[in-house]
Amino acid sequence: MFPRSDGILLGGTFERNKWDIQPDPQITDRLINGHKAFFSAMQDPWS
């Protein structure tokens, strides 16, 4: 997660010798679901 003045950037991966700039849907899903789980764990269970 990378905070920016105009929002938050989710992502950032590295694979040696892979230069394709097209997003991988499986990695996108994994990143989004991971961040959802992270922030869901911070919710007040009583609200």
CHARMM-style PDB file with segment names, atoms N, HN, CA, C and O in Angstrom:
ATOM      1  N   MET     1       0.860  -1.156   0.000  1.00  0.00      PROA
ATOM      2  CA  MET     1       0.000   0.000   0.000  1.00  0.00      PROA
ATOM      3  C   MET     1       0.912   1.226   0.000  1.00  0.00      PROA
ATOM      4  O   MET     1       1.843   1.337   0.797  1.00  0.00      PROA
ATOM      5  N   PHE     2       0.610   2.139  -0.920  1.00  0.00      PROA
ATOM      6  HN  PHE     2      -0.146   2.049  -1.567  1.00  0.00      PROA
ATOM      7  CA  PHE     2       1.417   3.339  -1.059  1.00  0.00      PROA
ATOM      8  C   PHE     2       0.501   4.565  -0.971  1.00  0.00      PROA
ATOM      9  O   PHE     2      -0.241   4.844  -1.913  1.00  0.00      PROA
ATOM     10  N   PRO     3       0.545   5.304   0.154  1.00  0.00      PROA
ATOM     11  CA  PRO     3      -0.302   6.486   0.252  1.00  0.00      PROA
ATOM     12  C   PRO     3       0.179   7.575  -0.701  1.00  0.00      PROA
ATOM     13  O   PRO     3       1.381   7.771  -0.882  1.00  0.00      PROA
ATOM     14  N   ARG     4      -0.768   8.274  -1.303  1.00  0.00      PROA
ATOM     15  HN  ARG     4      -1.744   8.114  -1.156  1.00  0.00      PROA
ATOM     16  CA  ARG     4      -0.473   9.380  -2.210  1.00  0.00      PROA
ATOM     17  C   ARG     4      -1.378  10.545  -1.844  1.00  0.00      PROA
ATOM     18  O   ARG     4      -2.349  10.374  -1.107  1.00  0.00      PROA
ATOM     19  N   SER     5      -1.067  11.718  -2.352  1.00  0.00      PROA
ATOM     20  HN  SER     5      -0.278  11.857  -2.951  1.00  0.00      PROA
ATOM     21  CA  SER     5      -1.898  12.884  -2.042  1.00  0.00      PROA
ATOM     22  C   SER     5      -3.286  12.775  -2.665  1.00  0.00      PROA
ATOM     23  O   SER     5      -4.229  13.403  -2.184  1.00  0.00      PROA
ATOM     24  N   ASP     6      -3.421  11.983  -3.734  1.00  0.00      PROA
ATOM     25  HN  ASP     6      -2.655  11.473  -4.125  1.00  0.00      PROA
ATOM     26  CA  ASP     6      -4.709  11.860  -4.422  1.00  0.00      PROA
ATOM     27  C   ASP     6      -5.405  10.526  -4.176  1.00  0.00      PROA
ATOM     28  O   ASP     6      -6.403  10.226  -4.832  1.00  0.00      PROA
ATOM     29  N   GLY     7      -4.901   9.723  -3.247  1.00  0.00      PROA
ATOM     30  HN  GLY     7      -4.090   9.966  -2.715  1.00  0.00      PROA
ATOM     31  CA  GLY     7      -5.524   8.438  -2.954  1.00  0.00      PROA
ATOM     32  C   GLY     7      -4.507   7.456  -2.410  1.00  0.00      PROA
ATOM     33  O   GLY     7      -3.463   7.848  -1.890  1.00  0.00      PROA
ATOM     34  N   ILE     8      -4.817   6.191  -2.534  1.00  0.00      PROA
ATOM     35  HN  ILE     8      -5.665   5.873  -2.957  1.00  0.00      PROA
ATOM     36  CA  ILE     8      -3.927   5.117  -2.085  1.00  0.00      PROA
ATOM     37  C   ILE     8      -3.708   4.172  -3.253  1.00  0.00      PROA
ATOM     38  O   ILE     8      -4.658   3.770  -3.925  1.00  0.00      PROA
ATOM     39  N   LEU     9      -2.466   3.823  -3.487  1.00  0.00      PROA
ATOM     40  HN  LEU     9      -1.695   4.150  -2.941  1.00  0.00      PROA
ATOM     41  CA  LEU     9      -2.111   2.871  -4.534  1.00  0.00      PROA
ATOM     42  C   LEU     9      -1.945   1.506  -3.888  1.00  0.00      PROA
ATOM     43  O   LEU     9      -1.137   1.343  -2.974  1.00  0.00      PROA
ATOM     44  N   LEU    10      -2.703   0.530  -4.359  1.00  0.00      PROA
ATOM     45  HN  LEU    10      -3.358   0.664  -5.102  1.00  0.00      PROA
ATOM     46  CA  LEU    10      -2.565  -0.842  -3.881  1.00  0.00      PROA
ATOM     47  C   LEU    10      -1.793  -1.612  -4.932  1.00  0.00      PROA
ATOM     48  O   LEU    10      -2.135  -1.569  -6.114  1.00  0.00      PROA
ATOM     49  N   GLY    11      -0.771  -2.303  -4.519  1.00  0.00      PROA
ATOM     50  HN  GLY    11      -0.493  -2.338  -3.559  1.00  0.00      PROA
ATOM     51  CA  GLY    11      -0.047  -3.113  -5.484  1.00  0.00      PROA
ATOM     52  C   GLY    11       1.448  -3.030  -5.283  1.00  0.00      PROA
ATOM     53  O   GLY    11       1.952  -2.561  -4.262  1.00  0.00      PROA
ATOM     54  N   GLY    12       2.111  -3.491  -6.271  1.00  0.00      PROA
ATOM     55  HN  GLY    12       1.702  -3.872  -7.100  1.00  0.00      PROA
ATOM     56  CA  GLY    12       3.557  -3.534  -6.232  1.00  0.00      PROA
ATOM     57  C   GLY    12       4.008  -4.977  -6.192  1.00  0.00      PROA
ATOM     58  O   GLY    12       3.981  -5.614  -5.139  1.00  0.00      PROA
ATOM     59  N   THR    13       4.416  -5.488  -7.319  1.00  0.00      PROA
ATOM     60  HN  THR    13       4.438  -4.971  -8.174  1.00  0.00      PROA
ATOM     61  CA  THR    13       4.916  -6.859  -7.389  1.00  0.00      PROA
ATOM     62  C   THR    13       6.233  -6.857  -8.145  1.00  0.00      PROA
ATOM     63  O   THR    13       6.552  -5.900  -8.850  1.00  0.00      PROA
ATOM     64  N   PHE    14       6.985  -7.915  -7.999  1.00  0.00      PROA
ATOM     65  HN  PHE    14       6.727  -8.693  -7.426  1.00  0.00      PROA
ATOM     66  CA  PHE    14       8.240  -8.062  -8.724  1.00  0.00      PROA
ATOM     67  C   PHE    14       8.427  -9.524  -9.080  1.00  0.00      PROA
ATOM     68  O   PHE    14       8.345 -10.405  -8.225  1.00  0.00      PROA
ATOM     69  N   GLU    15       8.675  -9.762 -10.342  1.00  0.00      PROA
ATOM     70  HN  GLU    15       8.742  -9.046 -11.037  1.00  0.00      PROA
ATOM     71  CA  GLU    15       9.037 -11.100 -10.808  1.00  0.00      PROA
ATOM     72  C   GLU    15      10.245 -10.946 -11.713  1.00  0.00      PROA
ATOM     73  O   GLU    15      10.197 -10.223 -12.708  1.00  0.00      PROA
ATOM     74  N   ARG    16      11.315 -11.618 -11.369  1.00  0.00      PROA
ATOM     75  HN  ARG    16      11.354 -12.205 -10.561  1.00  0.00      PROA
ATOM     76  CA  ARG    16      12.558 -11.521 -12.131  1.00  0.00      PROA
ATOM     77  C   ARG    16      12.317 -11.856 -13.606  1.00  0.00      PROA
ATOM     78  O   ARG    16      11.670 -12.850 -13.937  1.00  0.00      PROA
ATOM     79  N   ASN    17      12.849 -11.009 -14.473  1.00  0.00      PROA
ATOM     80  HN  ASN    17      13.374 -10.201 -14.204  1.00  0.00      PROA
ATOM     81  CA  ASN    17      12.788 -11.173 -15.935  1.00  0.00      PROA
ATOM     82  C   ASN    17      11.374 -11.129 -16.510  1.00  0.00      PROA
ATOM     83  O   ASN    17      11.152 -11.597 -17.627  1.00  0.00      PROA
ATOM     84  N   LYS    18      10.428 -10.583 -15.779  1.00  0.00      PROA
ATOM     85  HN  LYS    18      10.608 -10.203 -14.872  1.00  0.00      PROA
ATOM     86  CA  LYS    18       9.074 -10.417 -16.307  1.00  0.00      PROA
ATOM     87  C   LYS    18       8.833  -8.923 -16.499  1.00  0.00      PROA
ATOM     88  O   LYS    18       8.790  -8.167 -15.528  1.00  0.00      PROA
ATOM     89  N   TRP    19       8.678  -8.503 -17.741  1.00  0.00      PROA
ATOM     90  HN  TRP    19       8.713  -9.117 -18.530  1.00  0.00      PROA
ATOM     91  CA  TRP    19       8.573  -7.091 -18.070  1.00  0.00      PROA
ATOM     92  C   TRP    19       7.193  -6.711 -18.592  1.00  0.00      PROA
ATOM     93  O   TRP    19       6.994  -5.572 -19.013  1.00  0.00      PROA
ATOM     94  N   ASP    20       6.250  -7.622 -18.576  1.00  0.00      PROA
ATOM     95  HN  ASP    20       6.412  -8.547 -18.233  1.00  0.00      PROA
ATOM     96  CA  ASP    20       4.901  -7.354 -19.055  1.00  0.00      PROA
ATOM     97  C   ASP    20       4.232  -6.335 -18.136  1.00  0.00      PROA
ATOM     98  O   ASP    20       4.215  -6.517 -16.918  1.00  0.00      PROA
ATOM     99  N   ILE    21       3.681  -5.266 -18.708  1.00  0.00      PROA
ATOM    100  HN  ILE    21       3.695  -5.118 -19.697  1.00  0.00      PROA
ATOM    101  CA  ILE    21       3.046  -4.236 -17.883  1.00  0.00      PROA
ATOM    102  C   ILE    21       1.537  -4.431 -17.751  1.00  0.00      PROA
ATOM    103  O   ILE    21       0.867  -3.637 -17.091  1.00  0.00      PROA
ATOM    104  N   GLN    22       1.004  -5.468 -18.366  1.00  0.00      PROA
ATOM    105  HN  GLN    22       1.548  -6.113 -18.903  1.00  0.00      PROA
ATOM    106  CA  GLN    22      -0.428  -5.747 -18.260  1.00  0.00      PROA
ATOM    107  C   GLN    22      -0.733  -6.335 -16.887  1.00  0.00      PROA
ATOM    108  O   GLN    22      -0.008  -7.212 -16.417  1.00  0.00      PROA
ATOM    109  N   PRO    23      -1.798  -5.861 -16.235  1.00  0.00      PROA
ATOM    110  CA  PRO    23      -2.145  -6.409 -14.924  1.00  0.00      PROA
ATOM    111  C   PRO    23      -2.566  -7.878 -15.020  1.00  0.00      PROA
ATOM    112  O   PRO    23      -3.228  -8.288 -15.973  1.00  0.00      PROA
ATOM    113  N   ASP    24      -2.176  -8.639 -14.038  1.00  0.00      PROA
ATOM    114  HN  ASP    24      -1.638  -8.306 -13.264  1.00  0.00      PROA
ATOM    115  CA  ASP    24      -2.566 -10.045 -13.938  1.00  0.00      PROA
ATOM    116  C   ASP    24      -3.807 -10.099 -13.040  1.00  0.00      PROA
ATOM    117  O   ASP    24      -3.716  -9.752 -11.863  1.00  0.00      PROA
ATOM    118  N   PRO    25      -4.961 -10.524 -13.565  1.00  0.00      PROA
ATOM    119  CA  PRO    25      -6.197 -10.524 -12.763  1.00  0.00      PROA
ATOM    120  C   PRO    25      -6.084 -11.312 -11.456  1.00  0.00      PROA
ATOM    121  O   PRO    25      -6.686 -10.925 -10.454  1.00  0.00      PROA
ATOM    122  N   GLN    26      -5.335 -12.393 -11.452  1.00  0.00      PROA
ATOM    123  HN  GLN    26      -4.847 -12.707 -12.266  1.00  0.00      PROA
ATOM    124  CA  GLN    26      -5.193 -13.183 -10.220  1.00  0.00      PROA
ATOM    125  C   GLN    26      -4.416 -12.407  -9.160  1.00  0.00      PROA
ATOM    126  O   GLN    26      -4.762 -12.446  -7.979  1.00  0.00      PROA
ATOM    127  N   ILE    27      -3.373 -11.706  -9.578  1.00  0.00      PROA
ATOM    128  HN  ILE    27      -3.091 -11.674 -10.537  1.00  0.00      PROA
ATOM    129  CA  ILE    27      -2.597 -10.905  -8.629  1.00  0.00      PROA
ATOM    130  C   ILE    27      -3.426  -9.722  -8.149  1.00  0.00      PROA
ATOM    131  O   ILE    27      -3.389  -9.374  -6.969  1.00  0.00      PROA
ATOM    132  N   THR    28      -4.173  -9.104  -9.057  1.00  0.00      PROA
ATOM    133  HN  THR    28      -4.204  -9.387 -10.015  1.00  0.00      PROA
ATOM    134  CA  THR    28      -5.051  -7.990  -8.682  1.00  0.00      PROA
ATOM    135  C   THR    28      -6.044  -8.443  -7.619  1.00  0.00      PROA
ATOM    136  O   THR    28      -6.212  -7.768  -6.603  1.00  0.00      PROA
ATOM    137  N   ASP    29      -6.700  -9.572  -7.839  1.00  0.00      PROA
ATOM    138  HN  ASP    29      -6.563 -10.121  -8.664  1.00  0.00      PROA
ATOM    139  CA  ASP    29      -7.661 -10.108  -6.864  1.00  0.00      PROA
ATOM    140  C   ASP    29      -6.985 -10.392  -5.529  1.00  0.00      PROA
ATOM    141  O   ASP    29      -7.536 -10.076  -4.474  1.00  0.00      PROA
ATOM    142  N   ARG    30      -5.795 -10.986  -5.569  1.00  0.00      PROA
ATOM    143  HN  ARG    30      -5.348 -11.242  -6.426  1.00  0.00      PROA
ATOM    144  CA  ARG    30      -5.080 -11.314  -4.339  1.00  0.00      PROA
ATOM    145  C   ARG    30      -4.741 -10.042  -3.546  1.00  0.00      PROA
ATOM    146  O   ARG    30      -4.897 -10.008  -2.326  1.00  0.00      PROA
ATOM    147  N   LEU    31      -4.282  -9.006  -4.244  1.00  0.00      PROA
ATOM    148  HN  LEU    31      -4.156  -9.034  -5.235  1.00  0.00      PROA
ATOM    149  CA  LEU    31      -3.938  -7.754  -3.566  1.00  0.00      PROA
ATOM    150  C   LEU    31      -5.171  -7.090  -2.954  1.00  0.00      PROA
ATOM    151  O   LEU    31      -5.140  -6.663  -1.800  1.00  0.00      PROA
ATOM    152  N   ILE    32      -6.244  -7.003  -3.719  1.00  0.00      PROA
ATOM    153  HN  ILE    32      -6.270  -7.350  -4.656  1.00  0.00      PROA
ATOM    154  CA  ILE    32      -7.463  -6.361  -3.216  1.00  0.00      PROA
ATOM    155  C   ILE    32      -8.039  -7.150  -2.045  1.00  0.00      PROA
ATOM    156  O   ILE    32      -8.402  -6.560  -1.027  1.00  0.00      PROA
ATOM    157  N   ASN    33      -8.129  -8.463  -2.171  1.00  0.00      PROA
ATOM    158  HN  ASN    33      -7.834  -8.942  -2.997  1.00  0.00      PROA
ATOM    159  CA  ASN    33      -8.680  -9.285  -1.087  1.00  0.00      PROA
ATOM    160  C   ASN    33      -7.809  -9.233   0.162  1.00  0.00      PROA
ATOM    161  O   ASN    33      -8.322  -9.250   1.280  1.00  0.00      PROA
ATOM    162  N   GLY    34      -6.502  -9.172  -0.025  1.00  0.00      PROA
ATOM    163  HN  GLY    34      -6.085  -9.158  -0.934  1.00  0.00      PROA
ATOM    164  CA  GLY    34      -5.599  -9.053   1.120  1.00  0.00      PROA
ATOM    165  C   GLY    34      -5.800  -7.746   1.869  1.00  0.00      PROA
ATOM    166  O   GLY    34      -5.802  -7.726   3.099  1.00  0.00      PROA
ATOM    167  N   HSD    35      -5.969  -6.652   1.129  1.00  0.00      PROA
ATOM    168  HN  HSD    35      -5.967  -6.669   0.129  1.00  0.00      PROA
ATOM    169  CA  HSD    35      -6.204  -5.359   1.772  1.00  0.00      PROA
ATOM    170  C   HSD    35      -7.587  -5.304   2.424  1.00  0.00      PROA
ATOM    171  O   HSD    35      -7.745  -4.713   3.492  1.00  0.00      PROA
ATOM    172  N   LYS    36      -8.580  -5.911   1.792  1.00  0.00      PROA
ATOM    173  HN  LYS    36      -8.452  -6.391   0.925  1.00  0.00      PROA
ATOM    174  CA  LYS    36      -9.913  -5.971   2.407  1.00  0.00      PROA
ATOM    175  C   LYS    36      -9.848  -6.708   3.742  1.00  0.00      PROA
ATOM    176  O   LYS    36     -10.422  -6.257   4.733  1.00  0.00      PROA
ATOM    177  N   ALA    37      -9.158  -7.829   3.764  1.00  0.00      PROA
ATOM    178  HN  ALA    37      -8.692  -8.195   2.958  1.00  0.00      PROA
ATOM    179  CA  ALA    37      -9.041  -8.610   4.998  1.00  0.00      PROA
ATOM    180  C   ALA    37      -8.294  -7.819   6.064  1.00  0.00      PROA
ATOM    181  O   ALA    37      -8.674  -7.838   7.235  1.00  0.00      PROA
ATOM    182  N   PHE    38      -7.239  -7.127   5.665  1.00  0.00      PROA
ATOM    183  HN  PHE    38      -6.930  -7.111   4.714  1.00  0.00      PROA
ATOM    184  CA  PHE    38      -6.447  -6.334   6.601  1.00  0.00      PROA
ATOM    185  C   PHE    38      -7.300  -5.251   7.255  1.00  0.00      PROA
ATOM    186  O   PHE    38      -7.287  -5.102   8.476  1.00  0.00      PROA
ATOM    187  N   PHE    39      -8.036  -4.500   6.448  1.00  0.00      PROA
ATOM    188  HN  PHE    39      -8.047  -4.622   5.456  1.00  0.00      PROA
ATOM    189  CA  PHE    39      -8.835  -3.408   6.996  1.00  0.00      PROA
ATOM    190  C   PHE    39     -10.099  -3.906   7.692  1.00  0.00      PROA
ATOM    191  O   PHE    39     -10.568  -3.270   8.635  1.00  0.00      PROA
ATOM    192  N   SER    40     -10.649  -5.011   7.254  1.00  0.00      PROA
ATOM    193  HN  SER    40     -10.268  -5.529   6.488  1.00  0.00      PROA
ATOM    194  CA  SER    40     -11.822  -5.583   7.933  1.00  0.00      PROA
ATOM    195  C   SER    40     -11.475  -5.994   9.357  1.00  0.00      PROA
ATOM    196  O   SER    40     -12.310  -5.905  10.257  1.00  0.00      PROA
ATOM    197  N   ALA    41     -10.245  -6.443   9.557  1.00  0.00      PROA
ATOM    198  HN  ALA    41      -9.566  -6.516   8.827  1.00  0.00      PROA
ATOM    199  CA  ALA    41      -9.811  -6.856  10.891  1.00  0.00      PROA
ATOM    200  C   ALA    41      -9.742  -5.674  11.849  1.00  0.00      PROA
ATOM    201  O   ALA    41      -9.745  -5.869  13.065  1.00  0.00      PROA
ATOM    202  N   MET    42      -9.680  -4.450  11.326  1.00  0.00      PROA
ATOM    203  HN  MET    42      -9.677  -4.292  10.338  1.00  0.00      PROA
ATOM    204  CA  MET    42      -9.603  -3.254  12.169  1.00  0.00      PROA
ATOM    205  C   MET    42     -10.975  -2.703  12.540  1.00  0.00      PROA
ATOM    206  O   MET    42     -11.064  -1.789  13.359  1.00  0.00      PROA
ATOM    207  N   GLN    43     -12.032  -3.230  11.963  1.00  0.00      PROA
ATOM    208  HN  GLN    43     -11.959  -3.972  11.298  1.00  0.00      PROA
ATOM    209  CA  GLN    43     -13.370  -2.705  12.237  1.00  0.00      PROA
ATOM    210  C   GLN    43     -13.791  -2.987  13.670  1.00  0.00      PROA
ATOM    211  O   GLN    43     -13.428  -4.002  14.264  1.00  0.00      PROA
ATOM    212  N   ASP    44     -14.562  -2.061  14.198  1.00  0.00      PROA
ATOM    213  HN  ASP    44     -14.857  -1.236  13.715  1.00  0.00      PROA
ATOM    214  CA  ASP    44     -15.121  -2.228  15.531  1.00  0.00      PROA
ATOM    215  C   ASP    44     -16.193  -3.316  15.462  1.00  0.00      PROA
ATOM    216  O   ASP    44     -17.177  -3.155  14.741  1.00  0.00      PROA
ATOM    217  N   PRO    45     -16.026  -4.410  16.190  1.00  0.00      PROA
ATOM    218  CA  PRO    45     -17.011  -5.501  16.103  1.00  0.00      PROA
ATOM    219  C   PRO    45     -18.381  -5.108  16.649  1.00  0.00      PROA
ATOM    220  O   PRO    45     -19.359  -5.815  16.406  1.00  0.00      PROA
ATOM    221  N   TRP    46     -18.476  -4.004  17.376  1.00  0.00      PROA
ATOM    222  HN  TRP    46     -17.682  -3.429  17.574  1.00  0.00      PROA
ATOM    223  CA  TRP    46     -19.730  -3.583  17.988  1.00  0.00      PROA
ATOM    224  C   TRP    46     -20.489  -2.571  17.148  1.00  0.00      PROA
ATOM    225  O   TRP    46     -21.589  -2.159  17.518  1.00  0.00      PROA
ATOM    226  N   SER    47     -19.915  -2.166  16.021  1.00  0.00      PROA
ATOM    227  HN  SER    47     -19.022  -2.501  15.721  1.00  0.00      PROA
ATOM    228  CA  SER    47     -20.632  -1.166  15.210  1.00  0.00      PROA
ATOM    229  C   SER    47     -21.360  -1.798  14.051  1.00  0.00      PROA
ATOM    230  OT1 SER    47     -22.010  -1.098  13.274  1.00  0.00      PROA
TER     231      SER     47
END
